[in-house]
Amino acid sequence: MAQNVQKVKLSLTLPITCQICLGKVRHPVICINNHVFCSVCIDVWLKNNSQCPACRVPITSENPCKEIIGGTSESEPMLSHTVRKHLRKTRLELLHREYEDEIECLQKEVEELRGKNLSLESQLKSVLDPLTLTAGSQNEERRPAAEERSKAHPETVAEWKKKLRMAHDIYEKVKDDVDKLKEANKKLKLENGGLMRENLRLKAEVDNRSPQKYFPVNTQINSRELHSQRTIKQNCLIEQCTASSFVPPTSACVYYTWLFLLESLKICRELCPTTCGREMKREDLQDKPACRTR
């Protein structure tokens, strides 16, 4: 499987960049995991660390960094053109062989996985076949019963259709009645609101027309009428007194004048009892003349 695959020694063609200085590689050196560095950069790094700066794999004498054949180096310009050509050709052949080996290993893995897949499919079919057979037999047994049920008598079908139509008609009628009742309910609510507002208006008018509001005016009118009636009576008495021959006119005038004042005092008491009445009565009593008889 994947562990049996041989690791490729060279994964890229040069020139490549160093993973330490990020510049062009000079004197390329590669670790076990194919990470390329400059030989100078890796020497400086290994003075303080004993691990690869990229993958942290330990670099020891057993697993050292190795130089790449055919890599670009400072001594490369000193080589002839033919030598450099052969070095690059050798490097490409090595890469080609390594990739071919890797492809062969992958093809072997694919063939093994295909064989396992086929074996699993055969096992799955062997497990599912009894279940499918039993399910098929059950379905075949159920089919006749379903067909018999589906073949109902035409008279029963007609009765069912008739009942369905009747139920649909009843539903439509009930729906119409409900709509009509809703509309009537809305109208009644509106009428009820109008009647309530009219009732409130009438109550307000009755409160404004209550007799308590007009009571002081009525009392004043009644007192004025009473006062006018009494003055008429007093005037009649004075006229009778002056026309009488038995009583002297002067004494009769004084007597009936006193009566007039007394009646006016009573009227004042009825109109404003708090201010009038008592003091005026006392003064009138002091000036009251002696009553003369005929």
mmCIF file of C-alpha atoms in Angstrom:
data_model
loop_
_atom_site.group_PDB
_atom_site.id
_atom_site.type_symbol
_atom_site.label_atom_id
_atom_site.label_comp_id
_atom_site.label_asym_id
_atom_site.label_seq_id
_atom_site.Cartn_x
_atom_site.Cartn_y
_atom_site.Cartn_z
ATOM 1 C CA MET A 1 0.000 0.000 0.000
ATOM 2 C CA ALA A 2 1.118 3.610 0.598
ATOM 3 C CA GLN A 3 3.897 2.572 2.945
ATOM 4 C CA ASN A 4 5.441 0.305 0.312
ATOM 5 C CA VAL A 5 5.838 3.181 -2.144
ATOM 6 C CA GLN A 6 9.418 4.309 -2.559
ATOM 7 C CA LYS A 7 10.013 7.962 -1.718
ATOM 8 C CA VAL A 8 11.080 10.199 -4.546
ATOM 9 C CA LYS A 9 14.510 11.628 -4.020
ATOM 10 C CA LEU A 10 13.955 14.642 -6.281
ATOM 11 C CA SER A 11 10.496 16.162 -6.661
ATOM 12 C CA LEU A 12 11.374 19.356 -8.592
ATOM 13 C CA THR A 13 13.822 20.377 -11.254
ATOM 14 C CA LEU A 14 16.431 23.006 -10.438
ATOM 15 C CA PRO A 15 16.744 25.912 -9.984
ATOM 16 C CA ILE A 16 14.628 26.134 -6.804
ATOM 17 C CA THR A 17 14.605 28.450 -3.783
ATOM 18 C CA CYS A 18 16.152 27.807 -0.418
ATOM 19 C CA GLN A 19 13.621 27.484 2.424
ATOM 20 C CA ILE A 20 15.922 29.330 4.828
ATOM 21 C CA CYS A 21 17.150 32.375 2.879
ATOM 22 C CA LEU A 22 14.335 32.211 0.248
ATOM 23 C CA GLY A 23 16.911 32.896 -2.459
ATOM 24 C CA LYS A 24 18.275 30.892 -5.361
ATOM 25 C CA VAL A 25 19.850 27.664 -4.132
ATOM 26 C CA ARG A 26 23.651 27.517 -4.170
ATOM 27 C CA HIS A 27 25.266 24.150 -3.531
ATOM 28 C CA PRO A 28 21.838 22.493 -3.040
ATOM 29 C CA VAL A 29 21.439 20.097 -0.147
ATOM 30 C CA ILE A 30 18.364 17.922 0.466
ATOM 31 C CA CYS A 31 17.004 16.338 3.621
ATOM 32 C CA ILE A 32 15.164 13.035 3.978
ATOM 33 C CA ASN A 33 11.768 14.675 3.202
ATOM 34 C CA ASN A 34 13.042 16.384 0.014
ATOM 35 C CA HIS A 35 13.408 19.873 1.460
ATOM 36 C CA VAL A 36 16.163 21.736 -0.384
ATOM 37 C CA PHE A 37 18.504 24.282 1.240
ATOM 38 C CA CYS A 38 21.741 26.038 0.465
ATOM 39 C CA SER A 39 24.709 24.200 1.953
ATOM 40 C CA VAL A 40 25.895 27.397 3.695
ATOM 41 C CA CYS A 41 22.420 28.105 5.136
ATOM 42 C CA ILE A 42 21.967 24.600 6.485
ATOM 43 C CA ASP A 43 25.466 24.597 8.022
ATOM 44 C CA VAL A 44 24.652 27.795 9.933
ATOM 45 C CA TRP A 45 21.306 26.360 11.007
ATOM 46 C CA LEU A 46 22.811 23.064 12.246
ATOM 47 C CA LYS A 47 25.219 24.915 14.535
ATOM 48 C CA ASN A 48 22.300 25.770 16.855
ATOM 49 C CA ASN A 49 19.710 23.131 15.873
ATOM 50 C CA SER A 50 19.828 19.469 14.928
ATOM 51 C CA GLN A 51 16.512 19.417 13.045
ATOM 52 C CA CYS A 52 15.277 20.270 9.597
ATOM 53 C CA PRO A 53 13.895 23.837 9.626
ATOM 54 C CA ALA A 54 10.906 22.785 7.487
ATOM 55 C CA CYS A 55 9.748 19.379 8.789
ATOM 56 C CA ARG A 56 11.626 19.142 12.127
ATOM 57 C CA VAL A 57 13.135 15.773 11.202
ATOM 58 C CA PRO A 58 16.359 15.129 13.157
ATOM 59 C CA ILE A 59 19.515 15.518 11.062
ATOM 60 C CA THR A 60 22.287 13.266 12.364
ATOM 61 C CA SER A 61 25.285 11.429 11.001
ATOM 62 C CA GLU A 62 23.010 8.509 10.183
ATOM 63 C CA ASN A 63 20.500 10.763 8.349
ATOM 64 C CA PRO A 64 22.603 13.613 6.960
ATOM 65 C CA CYS A 65 21.694 16.135 4.306
ATOM 66 C CA LYS A 66 22.911 15.059 0.884
ATOM 67 C CA GLU A 67 24.011 17.062 -2.104
ATOM 68 C CA ILE A 68 21.937 16.971 -5.307
ATOM 69 C CA ILE A 69 23.605 15.673 -8.426
ATOM 70 C CA GLY A 70 23.489 18.171 -11.269
ATOM 71 C CA GLY A 71 22.482 21.071 -9.094
ATOM 72 C CA THR A 72 23.475 24.666 -9.719
ATOM 73 C CA SER A 73 26.563 25.633 -7.769
ATOM 74 C CA GLU A 74 29.344 28.142 -7.837
ATOM 75 C CA SER A 75 31.704 25.628 -9.490
ATOM 76 C CA GLU A 76 29.201 25.055 -12.313
ATOM 77 C CA PRO A 77 30.594 27.771 -14.639
ATOM 78 C CA MET A 78 33.991 26.026 -14.544
ATOM 79 C CA LEU A 79 32.449 22.853 -16.064
ATOM 80 C CA SER A 80 32.197 22.454 -19.800
ATOM 81 C CA HIS A 81 28.947 22.537 -21.691
ATOM 82 C CA THR A 82 28.985 18.789 -22.428
ATOM 83 C CA VAL A 83 29.511 17.908 -18.747
ATOM 84 C CA ARG A 84 26.590 20.072 -17.645
ATOM 85 C CA LYS A 85 24.431 18.545 -20.374
ATOM 86 C CA HIS A 86 25.213 14.981 -19.216
ATOM 87 C CA LEU A 87 24.559 15.914 -15.574
ATOM 88 C CA ARG A 88 21.121 17.282 -16.355
ATOM 89 C CA LYS A 89 20.298 14.260 -18.504
ATOM 90 C CA THR A 90 21.303 11.937 -15.671
ATOM 91 C CA ARG A 91 19.147 13.869 -13.214
ATOM 92 C CA LEU A 92 16.088 13.671 -15.504
ATOM 93 C CA GLU A 93 16.582 9.919 -15.987
ATOM 94 C CA LEU A 94 16.666 9.424 -12.237
ATOM 95 C CA LEU A 95 13.496 11.432 -11.810
ATOM 96 C CA HIS A 96 11.790 9.470 -14.591
ATOM 97 C CA ARG A 97 12.692 6.134 -13.021
ATOM 98 C CA GLU A 98 11.498 7.221 -9.609
ATOM 99 C CA TYR A 99 8.135 8.388 -10.997
ATOM 100 C CA GLU A 100 7.742 5.156 -12.974
ATOM 101 C CA ASP A 101 8.344 3.102 -9.839
ATOM 102 C CA GLU A 102 5.795 5.184 -7.974
ATOM 103 C CA ILE A 103 3.220 4.738 -10.768
ATOM 104 C CA GLU A 104 3.720 0.948 -10.744
ATOM 105 C CA CYS A 105 3.166 0.836 -6.989
ATOM 106 C CA LEU A 106 0.007 2.916 -7.295
ATOM 107 C CA GLN A 107 -1.304 0.638 -10.057
ATOM 108 C CA LYS A 108 -0.754 -2.389 -7.842
ATOM 109 C CA GLU A 109 -2.671 -0.708 -5.031
ATOM 110 C CA VAL A 110 -5.553 0.101 -7.398
ATOM 111 C CA GLU A 111 -5.751 -3.547 -8.528
ATOM 112 C CA GLU A 112 -5.765 -4.759 -4.928
ATOM 113 C CA LEU A 113 -8.523 -2.300 -3.996
ATOM 114 C CA ARG A 114 -10.602 -3.354 -7.008
ATOM 115 C CA GLY A 115 -10.338 -7.004 -5.977
ATOM 116 C CA LYS A 116 -11.437 -6.157 -2.440
ATOM 117 C CA ASN A 117 -14.322 -4.088 -3.785
ATOM 118 C CA LEU A 118 -15.533 -6.968 -5.946
ATOM 119 C CA SER A 119 -15.361 -9.381 -3.024
ATOM 120 C CA LEU A 120 -17.375 -6.987 -0.844
ATOM 121 C CA GLU A 121 -20.005 -6.566 -3.562
ATOM 122 C CA SER A 122 -20.389 -10.333 -3.878
ATOM 123 C CA GLN A 123 -20.779 -10.675 -0.102
ATOM 124 C CA LEU A 124 -23.364 -7.892 -0.072
ATOM 125 C CA LYS A 125 -25.374 -9.568 -2.830
ATOM 126 C CA SER A 126 -25.310 -12.885 -1.007
ATOM 127 C CA VAL A 127 -26.688 -11.186 2.107
ATOM 128 C CA LEU A 128 -29.355 -9.176 0.291
ATOM 129 C CA ASP A 129 -30.656 -11.929 -2.006
ATOM 130 C CA PRO A 130 -32.675 -13.796 0.690
ATOM 131 C CA LEU A 131 -34.208 -10.547 1.851
ATOM 132 C CA THR A 132 -35.212 -9.552 -1.670
ATOM 133 C CA LEU A 133 -36.738 -12.972 -2.277
ATOM 134 C CA THR A 134 -38.837 -12.811 0.884
ATOM 135 C CA ALA A 135 -39.896 -9.227 0.151
ATOM 136 C CA GLY A 136 -40.863 -10.160 -3.404
ATOM 137 C CA SER A 137 -42.966 -13.081 -2.228
ATOM 138 C CA GLN A 138 -44.769 -10.899 0.300
ATOM 139 C CA ASN A 139 -45.492 -8.287 -2.354
ATOM 140 C CA GLU A 140 -46.881 -10.919 -4.678
ATOM 141 C CA GLU A 141 -49.183 -12.160 -1.919
ATOM 142 C CA ARG A 142 -50.427 -8.661 -1.169
ATOM 143 C CA ARG A 143 -51.127 -7.701 -4.774
ATOM 144 C CA PRO A 144 -54.266 -9.866 -5.250
ATOM 145 C CA ALA A 145 -55.861 -8.505 -2.074
ATOM 146 C CA ALA A 146 -55.175 -4.939 -3.149
ATOM 147 C CA GLU A 147 -56.598 -5.608 -6.603
ATOM 148 C CA GLU A 148 -59.752 -7.084 -5.071
ATOM 149 C CA ARG A 149 -60.186 -4.064 -2.851
ATOM 150 C CA SER A 150 -59.669 -1.719 -5.775
ATOM 151 C CA LYS A 151 -62.349 -3.506 -7.803
ATOM 152 C CA ALA A 152 -65.309 -2.176 -5.808
ATOM 153 C CA HIS A 153 -68.928 -2.592 -6.875
ATOM 154 C CA PRO A 154 -70.173 0.236 -9.134
ATOM 155 C CA GLU A 155 -73.322 0.725 -7.018
ATOM 156 C CA THR A 156 -71.302 1.383 -3.883
ATOM 157 C CA VAL A 157 -69.142 3.837 -5.789
ATOM 158 C CA ALA A 158 -72.244 5.698 -6.956
ATOM 159 C CA GLU A 159 -73.602 5.838 -3.396
ATOM 160 C CA TRP A 160 -70.310 7.216 -2.108
ATOM 161 C CA LYS A 161 -70.326 9.890 -4.798
ATOM 162 C CA LYS A 162 -73.905 10.837 -3.935
ATOM 163 C CA LYS A 163 -73.084 11.133 -0.238
ATOM 164 C CA LEU A 164 -70.030 13.190 -1.049
ATOM 165 C CA ARG A 165 -72.105 15.626 -3.130
ATOM 166 C CA MET A 166 -74.695 15.954 -0.365
ATOM 167 C CA ALA A 167 -72.008 16.657 2.197
ATOM 168 C CA HIS A 168 -70.486 19.257 -0.089
ATOM 169 C CA ASP A 169 -73.870 20.979 -0.584
ATOM 170 C CA ILE A 170 -74.504 21.051 3.164
ATOM 171 C CA TYR A 171 -71.078 22.513 3.722
ATOM 172 C CA GLU A 172 -71.727 25.292 1.195
ATOM 173 C CA LYS A 173 -75.092 26.151 2.796
ATOM 174 C CA VAL A 174 -73.624 26.279 6.266
ATOM 175 C CA LYS A 175 -70.815 28.465 4.993
ATOM 176 C CA ASP A 176 -73.323 30.916 3.448
ATOM 177 C CA ASP A 177 -75.360 31.009 6.668
ATOM 178 C CA VAL A 178 -72.254 31.752 8.693
ATOM 179 C CA ASP A 179 -71.344 34.631 6.378
ATOM 180 C CA LYS A 180 -74.864 36.084 6.660
ATOM 181 C CA LEU A 181 -74.797 35.821 10.443
ATOM 182 C CA LYS A 182 -71.466 37.598 10.536
ATOM 183 C CA GLU A 183 -72.846 40.485 8.465
ATOM 184 C CA ALA A 184 -75.968 40.732 10.665
ATOM 185 C CA ASN A 185 -73.791 40.723 13.768
ATOM 186 C CA LYS A 186 -71.755 43.611 12.388
ATOM 187 C CA LYS A 187 -74.929 45.626 11.672
ATOM 188 C CA LEU A 188 -76.304 44.967 15.163
ATOM 189 C CA LYS A 189 -73.035 46.079 16.719
ATOM 190 C CA LEU A 190 -73.181 49.344 14.773
ATOM 191 C CA GLU A 191 -76.819 49.945 15.776
ATOM 192 C CA ASN A 192 -76.033 49.170 19.409
ATOM 193 C CA GLY A 193 -73.212 51.702 19.385
ATOM 194 C CA GLY A 194 -75.513 54.374 17.923
ATOM 195 C CA LEU A 195 -78.220 53.688 20.520
ATOM 196 C CA MET A 196 -75.698 53.892 23.354
ATOM 197 C CA ARG A 197 -74.478 57.258 22.106
ATOM 198 C CA GLU A 198 -78.081 58.525 21.810
ATOM 199 C CA ASN A 199 -78.799 57.329 25.352
ATOM 200 C CA LEU A 200 -75.805 59.211 26.709
ATOM 201 C CA ARG A 201 -76.895 62.352 24.867
ATOM 202 C CA LEU A 202 -80.421 62.156 26.317
ATOM 203 C CA LYS A 203 -79.042 61.643 29.821
ATOM 204 C CA ALA A 204 -76.910 64.751 29.444
ATOM 205 C CA GLU A 205 -79.933 66.769 28.299
ATOM 206 C CA VAL A 206 -82.008 65.550 31.270
ATOM 207 C CA ASP A 207 -79.223 66.499 33.676
ATOM 208 C CA ASN A 208 -79.057 69.969 32.139
ATOM 209 C CA ARG A 209 -82.854 70.388 32.445
ATOM 210 C CA SER A 210 -83.155 69.353 36.130
ATOM 211 C CA PRO A 211 -85.413 71.544 38.406
ATOM 212 C CA GLN A 212 -82.537 72.216 40.822
ATOM 213 C CA LYS A 213 -80.898 74.416 38.214
ATOM 214 C CA TYR A 214 -83.967 76.674 37.861
ATOM 215 C CA PHE A 215 -85.040 76.652 41.542
ATOM 216 C CA PRO A 216 -83.610 80.116 42.507
ATOM 217 C CA VAL A 217 -85.305 81.792 39.531
ATOM 218 C CA ASN A 218 -88.684 80.257 40.420
ATOM 219 C CA THR A 219 -88.430 81.414 44.047
ATOM 220 C CA GLN A 220 -87.629 84.957 42.941
ATOM 221 C CA ILE A 221 -90.634 84.996 40.574
ATOM 222 C CA ASN A 222 -92.963 83.666 43.297
ATOM 223 C CA SER A 223 -91.735 86.247 45.834
ATOM 224 C CA ARG A 224 -92.292 89.044 43.348
ATOM 225 C CA GLU A 225 -95.844 87.889 42.638
ATOM 226 C CA LEU A 226 -96.591 87.666 46.378
ATOM 227 C CA HIS A 227 -95.215 91.168 46.935
ATOM 228 C CA SER A 228 -97.364 92.581 44.135
ATOM 229 C CA GLN A 229 -100.497 90.930 45.554
ATOM 230 C CA ARG A 230 -99.858 92.323 49.034
ATOM 231 C CA THR A 231 -99.252 95.837 47.746
ATOM 232 C CA ILE A 232 -102.564 95.665 45.873
ATOM 233 C CA LYS A 233 -104.355 94.615 49.080
ATOM 234 C CA GLN A 234 -102.717 97.423 51.090
ATOM 235 C CA ASN A 235 -103.674 100.002 48.496
ATOM 236 C CA CYS A 236 -107.268 98.770 48.623
ATOM 237 C CA LEU A 237 -107.307 99.062 52.432
ATOM 238 C CA ILE A 238 -105.933 102.603 52.317
ATOM 239 C CA GLU A 239 -108.582 103.628 49.794
ATOM 240 C CA GLN A 240 -111.316 102.128 51.973
ATOM 241 C CA CYS A 241 -109.936 103.881 55.040
ATOM 242 C CA THR A 242 -109.843 107.259 53.386
ATOM 243 C CA ALA A 243 -113.363 106.800 52.044
ATOM 244 C CA SER A 244 -114.779 105.821 55.502
ATOM 245 C CA SER A 245 -116.720 108.553 57.491
ATOM 246 C CA PHE A 246 -116.330 107.036 60.961
ATOM 247 C CA VAL A 247 -112.506 107.241 61.252
ATOM 248 C CA PRO A 248 -110.626 110.494 60.726
ATOM 249 C CA PRO A 249 -108.534 110.405 57.599
ATOM 250 C CA THR A 250 -105.313 111.331 59.333
ATOM 251 C CA SER A 251 -105.463 108.612 61.980
ATOM 252 C CA ALA A 252 -106.584 106.004 59.431
ATOM 253 C CA CYS A 253 -103.743 106.939 57.106
ATOM 254 C CA VAL A 254 -101.195 106.540 59.882
ATOM 255 C CA TYR A 255 -102.628 103.213 60.953
ATOM 256 C CA TYR A 256 -102.729 101.730 57.478
ATOM 257 C CA THR A 257 -99.316 103.140 56.680
ATOM 258 C CA TRP A 258 -97.968 101.170 59.591
ATOM 259 C CA LEU A 259 -99.725 98.070 58.246
ATOM 260 C CA PHE A 260 -98.112 98.689 54.843
ATOM 261 C CA LEU A 261 -94.675 98.862 56.432
ATOM 262 C CA LEU A 262 -95.310 95.706 58.377
ATOM 263 C CA GLU A 263 -96.327 93.811 55.246
ATOM 264 C CA SER A 264 -93.282 95.102 53.374
ATOM 265 C CA LEU A 265 -91.101 93.925 56.255
ATOM 266 C CA LYS A 266 -92.519 90.417 55.925
ATOM 267 C CA ILE A 267 -91.810 90.456 52.213
ATOM 268 C CA CYS A 268 -88.189 91.491 52.856
ATOM 269 C CA ARG A 269 -87.798 88.646 55.330
ATOM 270 C CA GLU A 270 -89.021 86.175 52.754
ATOM 271 C CA LEU A 271 -86.670 87.527 50.058
ATOM 272 C CA CYS A 272 -83.478 87.874 52.166
ATOM 273 C CA PRO A 273 -84.017 86.605 55.688
ATOM 274 C CA THR A 274 -80.373 87.040 56.774
ATOM 275 C CA THR A 275 -80.055 90.786 56.291
ATOM 276 C CA CYS A 276 -83.532 92.208 56.704
ATOM 277 C CA GLY A 277 -86.126 91.808 59.329
ATOM 278 C CA ARG A 278 -85.163 92.044 62.947
ATOM 279 C CA GLU A 279 -83.827 95.633 63.312
ATOM 280 C CA MET A 280 -86.492 97.062 61.044
ATOM 281 C CA LYS A 281 -89.164 95.308 63.073
ATOM 282 C CA ARG A 282 -87.915 96.811 66.308
ATOM 283 C CA GLU A 283 -87.885 100.347 64.862
ATOM 284 C CA ASP A 284 -91.382 99.903 63.460
ATOM 285 C CA LEU A 285 -92.641 98.673 66.823
ATOM 286 C CA GLN A 286 -91.254 101.740 68.573
ATOM 287 C CA ASP A 287 -93.124 104.057 66.142
ATOM 288 C CA LYS A 288 -96.338 101.985 66.296
ATOM 289 C CA PRO A 289 -99.361 104.254 67.127
ATOM 290 C CA ALA A 290 -102.159 103.341 69.468
ATOM 291 C CA CYS A 291 -104.986 101.485 67.857
ATOM 292 C CA ARG A 292 -108.226 103.366 67.663
ATOM 293 C CA THR A 293 -111.610 101.756 67.603
ATOM 294 C CA ARG A 294 -114.574 103.063 65.950
#
